[in-house]
Short mmCIF file of C-alpha atoms and ligand atoms in Angstrom, two decimals:
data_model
loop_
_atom_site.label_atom_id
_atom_site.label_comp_id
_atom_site.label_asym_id
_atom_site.label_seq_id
_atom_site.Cartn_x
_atom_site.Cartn_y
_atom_site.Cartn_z
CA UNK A 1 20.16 -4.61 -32.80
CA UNK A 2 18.44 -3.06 -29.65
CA UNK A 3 20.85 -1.58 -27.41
CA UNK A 4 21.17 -2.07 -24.21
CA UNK A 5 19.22 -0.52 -21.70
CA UNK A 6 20.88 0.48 -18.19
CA UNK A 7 17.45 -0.64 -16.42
CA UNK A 8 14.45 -2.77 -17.23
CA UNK A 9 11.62 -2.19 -14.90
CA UNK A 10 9.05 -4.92 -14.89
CA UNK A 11 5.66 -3.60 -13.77
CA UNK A 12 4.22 0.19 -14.61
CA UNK A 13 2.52 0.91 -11.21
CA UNK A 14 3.41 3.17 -8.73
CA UNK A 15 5.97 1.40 -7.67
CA UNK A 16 7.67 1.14 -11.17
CA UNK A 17 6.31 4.15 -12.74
CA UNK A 18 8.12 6.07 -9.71
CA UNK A 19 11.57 4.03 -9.81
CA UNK A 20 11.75 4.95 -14.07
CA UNK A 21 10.40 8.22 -13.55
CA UNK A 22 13.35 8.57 -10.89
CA UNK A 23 16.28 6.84 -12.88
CA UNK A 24 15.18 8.74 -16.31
CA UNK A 25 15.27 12.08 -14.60
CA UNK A 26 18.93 11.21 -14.10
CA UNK A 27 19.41 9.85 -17.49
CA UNK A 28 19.59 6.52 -17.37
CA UNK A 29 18.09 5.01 -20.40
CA UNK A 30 15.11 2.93 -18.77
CA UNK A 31 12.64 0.36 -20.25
CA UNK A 32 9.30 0.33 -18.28
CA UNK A 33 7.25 -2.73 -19.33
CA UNK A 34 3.91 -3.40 -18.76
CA UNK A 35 1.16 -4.26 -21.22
CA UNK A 36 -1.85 -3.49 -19.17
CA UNK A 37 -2.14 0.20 -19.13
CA UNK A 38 -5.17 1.79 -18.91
CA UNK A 39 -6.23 -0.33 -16.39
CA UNK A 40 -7.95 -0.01 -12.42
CA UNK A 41 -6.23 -2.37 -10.37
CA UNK A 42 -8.21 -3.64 -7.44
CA UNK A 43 -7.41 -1.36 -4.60
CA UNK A 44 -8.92 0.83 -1.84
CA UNK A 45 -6.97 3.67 -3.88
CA UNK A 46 -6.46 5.43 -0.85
CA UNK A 47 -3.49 8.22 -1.12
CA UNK A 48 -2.16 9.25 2.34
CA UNK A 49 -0.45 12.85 3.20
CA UNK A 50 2.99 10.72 3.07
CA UNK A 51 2.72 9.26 0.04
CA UNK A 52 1.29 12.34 -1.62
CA UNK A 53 4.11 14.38 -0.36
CA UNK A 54 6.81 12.42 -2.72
CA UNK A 55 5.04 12.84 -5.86
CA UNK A 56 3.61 15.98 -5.41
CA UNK A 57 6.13 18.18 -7.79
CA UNK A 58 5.87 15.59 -10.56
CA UNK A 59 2.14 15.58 -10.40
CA UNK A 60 1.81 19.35 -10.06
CA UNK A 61 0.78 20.12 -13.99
CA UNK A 62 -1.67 16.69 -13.87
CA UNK A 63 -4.92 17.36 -13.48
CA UNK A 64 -5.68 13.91 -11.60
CA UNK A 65 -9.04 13.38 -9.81
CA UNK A 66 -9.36 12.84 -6.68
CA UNK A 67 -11.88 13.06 -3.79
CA UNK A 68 -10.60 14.84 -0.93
CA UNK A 69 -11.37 13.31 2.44
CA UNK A 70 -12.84 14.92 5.38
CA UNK A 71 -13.86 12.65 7.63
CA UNK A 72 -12.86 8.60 8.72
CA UNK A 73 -16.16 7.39 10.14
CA UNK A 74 -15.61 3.77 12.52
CA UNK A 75 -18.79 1.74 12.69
CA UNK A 76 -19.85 -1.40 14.69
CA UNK A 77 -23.02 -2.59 12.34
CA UNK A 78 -24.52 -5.11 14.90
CA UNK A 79 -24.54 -2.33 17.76
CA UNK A 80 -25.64 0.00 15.04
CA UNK A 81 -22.98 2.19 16.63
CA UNK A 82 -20.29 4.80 15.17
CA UNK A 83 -17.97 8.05 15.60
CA UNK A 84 -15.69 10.09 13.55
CA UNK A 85 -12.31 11.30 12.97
CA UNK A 86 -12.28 14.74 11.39
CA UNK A 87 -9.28 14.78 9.04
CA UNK A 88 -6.82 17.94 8.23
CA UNK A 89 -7.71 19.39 4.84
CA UNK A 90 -5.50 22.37 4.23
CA UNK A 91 -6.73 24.86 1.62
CA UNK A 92 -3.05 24.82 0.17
CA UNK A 93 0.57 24.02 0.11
CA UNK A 94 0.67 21.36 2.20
CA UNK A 95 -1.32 17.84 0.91
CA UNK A 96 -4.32 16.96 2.74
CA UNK A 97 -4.33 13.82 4.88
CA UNK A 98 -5.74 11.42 2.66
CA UNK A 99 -7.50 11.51 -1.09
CA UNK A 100 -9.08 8.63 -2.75
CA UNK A 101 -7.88 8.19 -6.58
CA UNK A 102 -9.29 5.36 -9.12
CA UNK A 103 -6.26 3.69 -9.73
CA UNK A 104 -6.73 4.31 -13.51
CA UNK A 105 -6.11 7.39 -13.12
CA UNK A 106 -3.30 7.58 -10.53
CA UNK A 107 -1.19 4.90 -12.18
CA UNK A 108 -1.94 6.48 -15.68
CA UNK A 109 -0.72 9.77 -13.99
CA UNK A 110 2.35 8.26 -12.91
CA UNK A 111 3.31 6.69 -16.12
CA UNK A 112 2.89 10.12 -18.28
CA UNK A 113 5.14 11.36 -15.29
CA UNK A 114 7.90 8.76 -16.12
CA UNK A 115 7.56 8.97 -20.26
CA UNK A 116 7.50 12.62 -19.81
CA UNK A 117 11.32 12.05 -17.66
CA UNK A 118 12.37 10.34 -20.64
CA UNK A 119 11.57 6.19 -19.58
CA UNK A 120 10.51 4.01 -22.91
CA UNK A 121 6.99 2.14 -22.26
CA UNK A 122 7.43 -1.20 -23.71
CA UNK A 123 3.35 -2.12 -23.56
CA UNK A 124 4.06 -5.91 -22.76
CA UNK A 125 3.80 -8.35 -20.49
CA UNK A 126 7.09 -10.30 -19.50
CA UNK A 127 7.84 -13.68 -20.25
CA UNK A 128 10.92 -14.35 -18.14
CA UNK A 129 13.65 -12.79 -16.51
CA UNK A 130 17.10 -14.32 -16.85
CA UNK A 131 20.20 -13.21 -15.27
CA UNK A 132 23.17 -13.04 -18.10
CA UNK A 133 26.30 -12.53 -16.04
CA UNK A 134 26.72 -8.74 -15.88
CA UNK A 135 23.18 -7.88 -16.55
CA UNK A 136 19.96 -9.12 -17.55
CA UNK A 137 17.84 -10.65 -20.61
CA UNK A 138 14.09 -9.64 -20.41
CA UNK A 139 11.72 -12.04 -22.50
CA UNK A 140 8.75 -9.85 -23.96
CA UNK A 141 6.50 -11.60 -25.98
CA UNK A 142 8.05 -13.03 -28.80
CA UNK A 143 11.29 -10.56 -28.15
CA UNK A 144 14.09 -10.24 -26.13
CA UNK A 145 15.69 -6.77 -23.92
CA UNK A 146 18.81 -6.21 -22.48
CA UNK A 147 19.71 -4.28 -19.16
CA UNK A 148 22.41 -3.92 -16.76
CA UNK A 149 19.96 -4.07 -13.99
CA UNK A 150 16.13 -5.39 -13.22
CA UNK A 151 13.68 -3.74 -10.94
CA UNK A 152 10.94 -5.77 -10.50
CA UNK A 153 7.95 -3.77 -9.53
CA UNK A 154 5.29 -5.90 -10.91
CA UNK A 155 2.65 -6.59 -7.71
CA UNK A 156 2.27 -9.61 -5.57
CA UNK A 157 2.45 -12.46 -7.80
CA UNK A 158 5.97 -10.67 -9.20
CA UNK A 159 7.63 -13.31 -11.79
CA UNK A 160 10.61 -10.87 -10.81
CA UNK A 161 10.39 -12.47 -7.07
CA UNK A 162 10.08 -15.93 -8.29
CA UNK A 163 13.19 -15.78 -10.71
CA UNK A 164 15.28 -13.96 -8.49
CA UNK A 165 13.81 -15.29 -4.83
CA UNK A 166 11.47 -17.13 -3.18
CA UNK A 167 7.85 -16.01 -4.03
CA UNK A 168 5.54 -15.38 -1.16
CA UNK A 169 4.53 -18.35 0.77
CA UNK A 170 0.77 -18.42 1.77
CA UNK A 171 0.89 -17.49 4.97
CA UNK A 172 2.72 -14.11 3.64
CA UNK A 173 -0.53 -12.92 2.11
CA UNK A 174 -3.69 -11.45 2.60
CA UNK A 175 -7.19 -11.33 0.14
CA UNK A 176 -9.21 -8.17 -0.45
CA UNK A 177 -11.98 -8.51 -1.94
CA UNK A 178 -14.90 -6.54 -2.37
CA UNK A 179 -16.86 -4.02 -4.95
CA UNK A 180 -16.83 -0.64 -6.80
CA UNK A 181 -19.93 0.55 -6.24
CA UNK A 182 -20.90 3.39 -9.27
CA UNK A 183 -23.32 5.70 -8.90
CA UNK A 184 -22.39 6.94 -5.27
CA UNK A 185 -19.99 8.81 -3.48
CA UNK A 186 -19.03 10.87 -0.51
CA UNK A 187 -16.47 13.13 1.51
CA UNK A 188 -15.76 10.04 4.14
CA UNK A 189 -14.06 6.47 4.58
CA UNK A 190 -15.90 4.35 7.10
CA UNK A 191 -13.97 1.26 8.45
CA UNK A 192 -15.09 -1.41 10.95
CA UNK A 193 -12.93 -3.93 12.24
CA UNK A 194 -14.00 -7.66 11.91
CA UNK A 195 -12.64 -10.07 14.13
CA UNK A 196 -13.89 -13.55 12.41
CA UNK A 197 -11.21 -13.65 9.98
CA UNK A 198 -9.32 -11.07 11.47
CA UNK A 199 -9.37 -7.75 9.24
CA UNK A 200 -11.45 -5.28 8.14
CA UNK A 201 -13.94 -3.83 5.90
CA UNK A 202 -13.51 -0.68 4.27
CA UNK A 203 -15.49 1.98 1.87
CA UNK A 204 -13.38 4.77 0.35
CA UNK A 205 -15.50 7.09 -1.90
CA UNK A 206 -13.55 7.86 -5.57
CA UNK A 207 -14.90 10.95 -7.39
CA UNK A 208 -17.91 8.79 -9.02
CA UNK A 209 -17.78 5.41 -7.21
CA UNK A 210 -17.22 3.73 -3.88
CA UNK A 211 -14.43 1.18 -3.48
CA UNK A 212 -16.18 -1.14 -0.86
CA UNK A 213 -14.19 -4.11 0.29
CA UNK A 214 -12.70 -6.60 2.94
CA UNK A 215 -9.36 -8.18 3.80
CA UNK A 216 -8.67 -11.17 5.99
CA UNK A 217 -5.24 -13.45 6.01
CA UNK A 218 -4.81 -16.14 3.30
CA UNK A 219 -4.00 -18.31 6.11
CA UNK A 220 -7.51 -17.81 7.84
CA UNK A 221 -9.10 -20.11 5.34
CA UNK A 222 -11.85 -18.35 4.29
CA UNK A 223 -11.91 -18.09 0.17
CA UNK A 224 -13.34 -14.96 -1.60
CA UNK A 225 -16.82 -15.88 -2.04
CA UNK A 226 -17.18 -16.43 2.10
CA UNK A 227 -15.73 -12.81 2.94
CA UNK A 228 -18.14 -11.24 -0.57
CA UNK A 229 -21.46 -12.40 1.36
CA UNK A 230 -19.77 -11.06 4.59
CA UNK A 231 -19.90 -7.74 3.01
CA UNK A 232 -22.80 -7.72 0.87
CA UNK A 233 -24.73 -8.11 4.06
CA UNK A 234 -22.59 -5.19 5.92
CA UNK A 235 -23.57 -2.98 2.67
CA UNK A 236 -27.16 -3.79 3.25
CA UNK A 237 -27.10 -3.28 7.13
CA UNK A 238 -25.08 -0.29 6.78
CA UNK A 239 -26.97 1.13 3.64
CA UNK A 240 -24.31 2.48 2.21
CA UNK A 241 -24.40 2.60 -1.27
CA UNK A 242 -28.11 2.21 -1.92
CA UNK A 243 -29.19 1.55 -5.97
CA UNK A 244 -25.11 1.39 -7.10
CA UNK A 245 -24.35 -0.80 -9.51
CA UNK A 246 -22.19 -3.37 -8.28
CA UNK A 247 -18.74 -4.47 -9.77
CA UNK A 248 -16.75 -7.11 -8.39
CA UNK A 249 -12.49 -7.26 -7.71
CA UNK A 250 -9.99 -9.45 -5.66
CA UNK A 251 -6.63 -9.72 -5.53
CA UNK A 252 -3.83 -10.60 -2.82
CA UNK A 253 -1.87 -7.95 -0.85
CA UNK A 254 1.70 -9.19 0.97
CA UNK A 255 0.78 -9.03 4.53
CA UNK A 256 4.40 -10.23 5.63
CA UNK A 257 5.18 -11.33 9.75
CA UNK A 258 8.07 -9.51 11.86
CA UNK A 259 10.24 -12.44 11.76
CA UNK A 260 9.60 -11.78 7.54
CA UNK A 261 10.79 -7.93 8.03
CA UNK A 262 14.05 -8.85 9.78
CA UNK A 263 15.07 -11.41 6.87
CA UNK A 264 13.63 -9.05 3.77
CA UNK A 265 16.07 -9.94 0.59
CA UNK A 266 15.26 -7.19 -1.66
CA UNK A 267 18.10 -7.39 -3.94
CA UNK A 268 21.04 -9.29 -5.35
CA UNK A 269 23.71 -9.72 -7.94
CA UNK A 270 24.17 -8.86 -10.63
CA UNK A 271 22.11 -6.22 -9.94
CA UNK A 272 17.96 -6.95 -9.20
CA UNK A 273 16.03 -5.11 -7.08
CA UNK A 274 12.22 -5.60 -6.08
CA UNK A 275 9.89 -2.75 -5.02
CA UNK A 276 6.29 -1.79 -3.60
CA UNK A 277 4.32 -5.10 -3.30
CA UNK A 278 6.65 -7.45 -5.24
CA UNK A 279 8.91 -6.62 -2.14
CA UNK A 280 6.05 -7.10 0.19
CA UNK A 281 5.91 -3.68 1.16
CA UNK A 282 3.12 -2.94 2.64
CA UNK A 283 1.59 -2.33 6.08
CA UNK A 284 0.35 -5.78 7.40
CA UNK A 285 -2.38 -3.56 9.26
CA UNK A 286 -3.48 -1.40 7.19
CA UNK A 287 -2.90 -2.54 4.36
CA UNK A 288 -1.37 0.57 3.09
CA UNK A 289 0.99 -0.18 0.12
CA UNK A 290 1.42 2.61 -2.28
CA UNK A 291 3.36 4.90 -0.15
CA UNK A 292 5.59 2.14 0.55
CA UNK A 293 5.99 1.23 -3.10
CA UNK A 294 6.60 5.16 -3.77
CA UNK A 295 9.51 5.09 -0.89
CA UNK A 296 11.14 1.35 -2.06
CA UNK A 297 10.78 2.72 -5.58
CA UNK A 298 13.17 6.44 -5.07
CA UNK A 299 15.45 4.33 -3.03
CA UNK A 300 15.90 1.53 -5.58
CA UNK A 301 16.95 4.27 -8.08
CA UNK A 302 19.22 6.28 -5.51
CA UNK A 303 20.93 3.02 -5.31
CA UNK A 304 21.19 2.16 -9.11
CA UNK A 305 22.33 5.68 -10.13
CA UNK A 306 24.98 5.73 -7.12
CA UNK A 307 27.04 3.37 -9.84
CA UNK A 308 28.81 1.79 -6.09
CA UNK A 309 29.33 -1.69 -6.48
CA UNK A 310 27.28 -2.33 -2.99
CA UNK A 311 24.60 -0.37 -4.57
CA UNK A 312 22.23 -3.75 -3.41
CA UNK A 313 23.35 -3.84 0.11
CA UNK A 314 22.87 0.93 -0.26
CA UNK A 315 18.98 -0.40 -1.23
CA UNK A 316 18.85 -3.07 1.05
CA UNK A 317 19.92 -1.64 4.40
CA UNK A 318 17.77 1.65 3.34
CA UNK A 319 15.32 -0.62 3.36
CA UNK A 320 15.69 -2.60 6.56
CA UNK A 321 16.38 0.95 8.42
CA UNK A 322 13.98 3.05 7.31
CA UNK A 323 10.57 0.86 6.98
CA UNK A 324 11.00 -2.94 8.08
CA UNK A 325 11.25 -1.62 11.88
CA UNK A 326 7.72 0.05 11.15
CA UNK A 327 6.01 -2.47 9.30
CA UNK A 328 7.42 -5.60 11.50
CA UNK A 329 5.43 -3.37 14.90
CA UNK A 330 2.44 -3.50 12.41
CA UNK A 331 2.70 -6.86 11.92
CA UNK A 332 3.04 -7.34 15.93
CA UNK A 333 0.08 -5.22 17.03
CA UNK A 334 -2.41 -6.92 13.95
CA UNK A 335 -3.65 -9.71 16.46
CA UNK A 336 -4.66 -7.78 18.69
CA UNK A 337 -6.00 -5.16 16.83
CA UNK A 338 -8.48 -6.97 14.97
CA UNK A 339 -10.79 -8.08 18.28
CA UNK A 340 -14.16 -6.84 19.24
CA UNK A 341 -13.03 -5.44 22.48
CA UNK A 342 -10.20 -3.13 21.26
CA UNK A 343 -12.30 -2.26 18.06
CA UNK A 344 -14.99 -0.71 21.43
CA UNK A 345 -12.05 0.34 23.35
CA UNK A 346 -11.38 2.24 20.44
CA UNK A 347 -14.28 3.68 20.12
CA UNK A 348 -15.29 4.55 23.43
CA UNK A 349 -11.71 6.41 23.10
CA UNK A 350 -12.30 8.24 19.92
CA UNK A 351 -16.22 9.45 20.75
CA UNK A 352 -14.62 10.62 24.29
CA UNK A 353 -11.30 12.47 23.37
CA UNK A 354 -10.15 14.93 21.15
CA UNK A 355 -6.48 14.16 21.46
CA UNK A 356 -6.73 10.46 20.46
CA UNK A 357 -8.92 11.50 17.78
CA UNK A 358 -5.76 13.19 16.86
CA UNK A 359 -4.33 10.65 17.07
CA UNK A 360 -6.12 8.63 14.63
CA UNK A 361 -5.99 10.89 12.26
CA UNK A 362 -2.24 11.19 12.37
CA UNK A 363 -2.32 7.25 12.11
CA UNK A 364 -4.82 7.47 9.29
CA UNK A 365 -2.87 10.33 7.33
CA UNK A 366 0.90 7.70 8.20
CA UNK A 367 2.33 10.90 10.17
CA UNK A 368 2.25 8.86 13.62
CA UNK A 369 4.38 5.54 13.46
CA UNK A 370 3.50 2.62 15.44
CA UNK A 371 7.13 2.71 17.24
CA UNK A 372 6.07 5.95 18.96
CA UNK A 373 2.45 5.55 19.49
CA UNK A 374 2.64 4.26 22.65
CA UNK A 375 4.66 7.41 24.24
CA UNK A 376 2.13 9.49 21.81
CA UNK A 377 -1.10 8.07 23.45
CA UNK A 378 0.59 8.99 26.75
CA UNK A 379 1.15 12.38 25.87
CA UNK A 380 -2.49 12.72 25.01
CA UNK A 381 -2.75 13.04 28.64
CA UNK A 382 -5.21 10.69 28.85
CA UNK A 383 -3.73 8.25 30.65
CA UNK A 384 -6.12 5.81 31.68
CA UNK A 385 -7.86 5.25 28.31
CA UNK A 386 -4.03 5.81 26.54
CA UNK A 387 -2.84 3.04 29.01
CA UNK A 388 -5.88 0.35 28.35
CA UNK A 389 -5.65 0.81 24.91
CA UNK A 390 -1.94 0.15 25.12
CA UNK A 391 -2.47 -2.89 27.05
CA UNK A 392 -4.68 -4.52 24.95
CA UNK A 393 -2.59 -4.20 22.39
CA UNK A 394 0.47 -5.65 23.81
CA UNK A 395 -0.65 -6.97 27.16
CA UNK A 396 0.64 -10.77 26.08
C1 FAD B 401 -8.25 -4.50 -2.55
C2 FAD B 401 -7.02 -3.72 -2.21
C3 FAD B 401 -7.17 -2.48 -1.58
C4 FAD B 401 -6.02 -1.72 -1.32
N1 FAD B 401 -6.19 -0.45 -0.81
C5 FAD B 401 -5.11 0.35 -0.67
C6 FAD B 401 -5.27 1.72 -0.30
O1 FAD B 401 -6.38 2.21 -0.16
N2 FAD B 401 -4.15 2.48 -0.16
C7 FAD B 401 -2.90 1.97 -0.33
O2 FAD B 401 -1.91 2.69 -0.14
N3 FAD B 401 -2.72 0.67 -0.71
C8 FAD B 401 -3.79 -0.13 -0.90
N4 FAD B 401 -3.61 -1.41 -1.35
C9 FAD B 401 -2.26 -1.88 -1.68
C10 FAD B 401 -1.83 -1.27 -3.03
O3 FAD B 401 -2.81 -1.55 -4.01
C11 FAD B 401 -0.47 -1.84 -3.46
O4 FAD B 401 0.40 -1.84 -2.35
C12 FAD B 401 0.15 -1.02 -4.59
O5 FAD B 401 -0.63 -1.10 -5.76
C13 FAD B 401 1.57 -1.54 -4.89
O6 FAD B 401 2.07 -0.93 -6.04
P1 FAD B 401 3.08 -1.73 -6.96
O7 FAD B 401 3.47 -0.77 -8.05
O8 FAD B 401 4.14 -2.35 -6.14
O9 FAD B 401 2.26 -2.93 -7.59
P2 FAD B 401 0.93 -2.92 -8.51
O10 FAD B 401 0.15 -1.69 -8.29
O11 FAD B 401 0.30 -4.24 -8.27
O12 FAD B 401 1.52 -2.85 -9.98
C14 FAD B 401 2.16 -3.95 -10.56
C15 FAD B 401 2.13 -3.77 -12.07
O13 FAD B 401 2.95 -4.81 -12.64
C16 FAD B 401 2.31 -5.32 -13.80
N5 FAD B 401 2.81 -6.67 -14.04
C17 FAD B 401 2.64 -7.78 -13.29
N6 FAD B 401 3.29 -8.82 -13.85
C18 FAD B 401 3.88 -8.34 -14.98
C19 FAD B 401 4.68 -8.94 -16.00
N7 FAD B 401 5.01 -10.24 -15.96
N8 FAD B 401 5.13 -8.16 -17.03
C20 FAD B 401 4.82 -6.82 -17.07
N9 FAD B 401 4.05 -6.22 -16.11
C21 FAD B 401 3.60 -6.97 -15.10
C22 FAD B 401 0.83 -5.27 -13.45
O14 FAD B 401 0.05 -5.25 -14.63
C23 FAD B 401 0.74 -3.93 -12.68
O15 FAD B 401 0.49 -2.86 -13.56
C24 FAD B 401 -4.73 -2.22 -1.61
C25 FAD B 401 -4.60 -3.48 -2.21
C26 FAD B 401 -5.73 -4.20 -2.52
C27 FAD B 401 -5.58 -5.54 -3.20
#
């Protein structure tokens, strides 16, 4: 007979790699289950300053790859137009603002992290989830785990969410799709903002590949294939990865509303918590998740390993406190953001000013919040171009 774990953590990304590696380290006995390691998962793979910053010491004897990026270039293809953001690499100690990682090798980094702290890899996918009582019964393939408590960690289609919850509704989610381009690289992201679907598209150089891609809302309408030829035609206008060979990926990202990050239920009784996307964690913007997952995921253990018996409500206000506020402005400011005039406004701004390009490179790196940008485009002394830019945002 198997005993009884003290938590089962469906899903081995960051988000669950982090909450085992966290909860092992304090010796809870933790089963970590997820079947499809080594694998990439389709993402940007872009690692900010932030998120860098929390898994830093357990990372410190990895030797993970990573290309180290200098520069965020914005481009407008059809004007042929764009300008830069030089981005803060310091030689050491502190992490720079923002590497790019294959997600093979950052999740596979994370895992050794948590099996090194002592979690047990169960390499399976999960059947079901059912709550027992005073704990839970895990289905895994043909075989069934006990634990006191469930984190469910596994992405944006979490079976977690949809035993415990409601899953995400349609209009909660966002597609990326897009292609890893092998066979060329570079030092710099370039972004350009698309207004029709709202979103953008993106290419962040890995160490031996480009991740090229696009995002728009689920709700827009448009299906993969539409927003594919979108960028297949900004790769050839922008010549950007000329000769690569081409490899495709989608999947969906939460992109949750304001009204969704003042009524987040992250956890419940007995004792289930969801982190990182199956939360729906992540900025509605910019789409960054895996800081956010990183965060959810050392809070969700705090709370566990406190032992109180408000230990969901410890998670949940954490939550609501420390990131909803954030990510519910994001949400607010996406509208607007996503328009041909503030995309030039933008621009103009960046090409003319070397405070607002530090600016965006504190927004880029996740050191400047959207609460405080406002008063911090003010304080750039620029006033007029702070105060248009501000305007467009939120003149409604
Ligand atoms: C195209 C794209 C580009 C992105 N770019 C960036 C970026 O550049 N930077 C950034 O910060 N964020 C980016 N994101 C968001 C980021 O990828 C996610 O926010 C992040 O991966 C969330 O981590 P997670 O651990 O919560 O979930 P995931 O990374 O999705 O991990 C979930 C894990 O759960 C496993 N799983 C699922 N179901 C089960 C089951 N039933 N049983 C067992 N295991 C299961 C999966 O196999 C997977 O390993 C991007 C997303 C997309 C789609």
């Amino acid at each position: 007979m198997l005993m009884r774990a003290d938590v089962a953590v469906v899903g081995a990304g960051p988000a669950g790699s982090w909450t085992a590696y966290c909860l092992a380290r304090r010796g809870a006995r933790v089963l970590l289950i997820d079947g499809s390691h080594p694998r990439e998962k389709p993402c940007g793979g872009g690692v900010t300053g932030r998120a860098l910053s929390v898994v830093a010491a357990a990372l410190s004897g990895f030797d993970l790859p990573t290309q180290v990026i200098h520069t965020a270039r914005f481009v407008d293809s059809a004007a042929g137009r764009s300008v830069s953001v030089g981005l803060d690499v310091p030689a050491v100690e502190f992490p720079p603002d923002l590497v790019v990682a294959s997600r093979i090798d950052f999740d596979a980094a994370l895992l050794h992290a948590a099996r090194e702290a002592g979690a047990e890899l169960v390499p399976a996918r999960v059947r079901d989830v059912v709550a027992t009582g005073d704990g839970f019964r895990v289905d895994v393939g043909g075989d069934a785990r006990y634990a006191r408590y469930v984190v469910g960690a596994d992405g944006a289609n979490s079976l977690v969410r949809r035993r415990m919850t409601t899953p995400f509704a349609r209009d909660q989610l966002s597609i990326a799709t897009g292609w890893y381009a092998h066979g060329a690289t570079s030092d710099e992201i370039v972004i350009e903002f698309v207004a029709d679907p709202p979103g953008y598209i993106w290419s962040f150089p890995r160490p031996d590949h480009l991740a090229i891609g696009i995002c728009a809302e689920l709700s827009a309408g448009v299906e993969a294939a539409q927003l594919r030829e979108r960028l297949a035609a900004w790769i050839r206008t922008t010549r950007i990865a000329p000769g690569a060979r081409l490899q495709p990926y989608s999947w969906p990202i939460p992109s949750l509303s304001d009204d969704d990050f003042a009524e987040l239920s992250v956890s419940g009784a007995p004792g289930w918590f969801l982190v990182g996307d199956a939360a729906g964690l992540v900025d509605p913007l910019t789409r960054e998740g895996i800081y956010f997952a990183l965060v959810s995921a050392e809070w969700a253990a705090d709370a566990i390993a406190s032992g109180q018996p408000y230990m969901c409500e410890l998670y949940e206000d954490r939550v609501r406190d420390r990131v909803a506020p954030e990510l519910a402005r994001a949400s607010q400011l996406k509208t607007r953001f996503f328009t041909a005039p503030f995309a030039a406004l933008m621009m103009d701004a960046i090409a003319r000013s070397e405070p607002i390009r530090r600016v965006a490179a504190d927004l880029i790196a996740g050191r400047q919040g959207y609460e405080t940008l406002k008063w911090r485009l003010v304080r750039t002394f620029e006033v007029g171009v702070a105060v248009r830019l501000w305007r467009h945002l939120l003149d409604t």
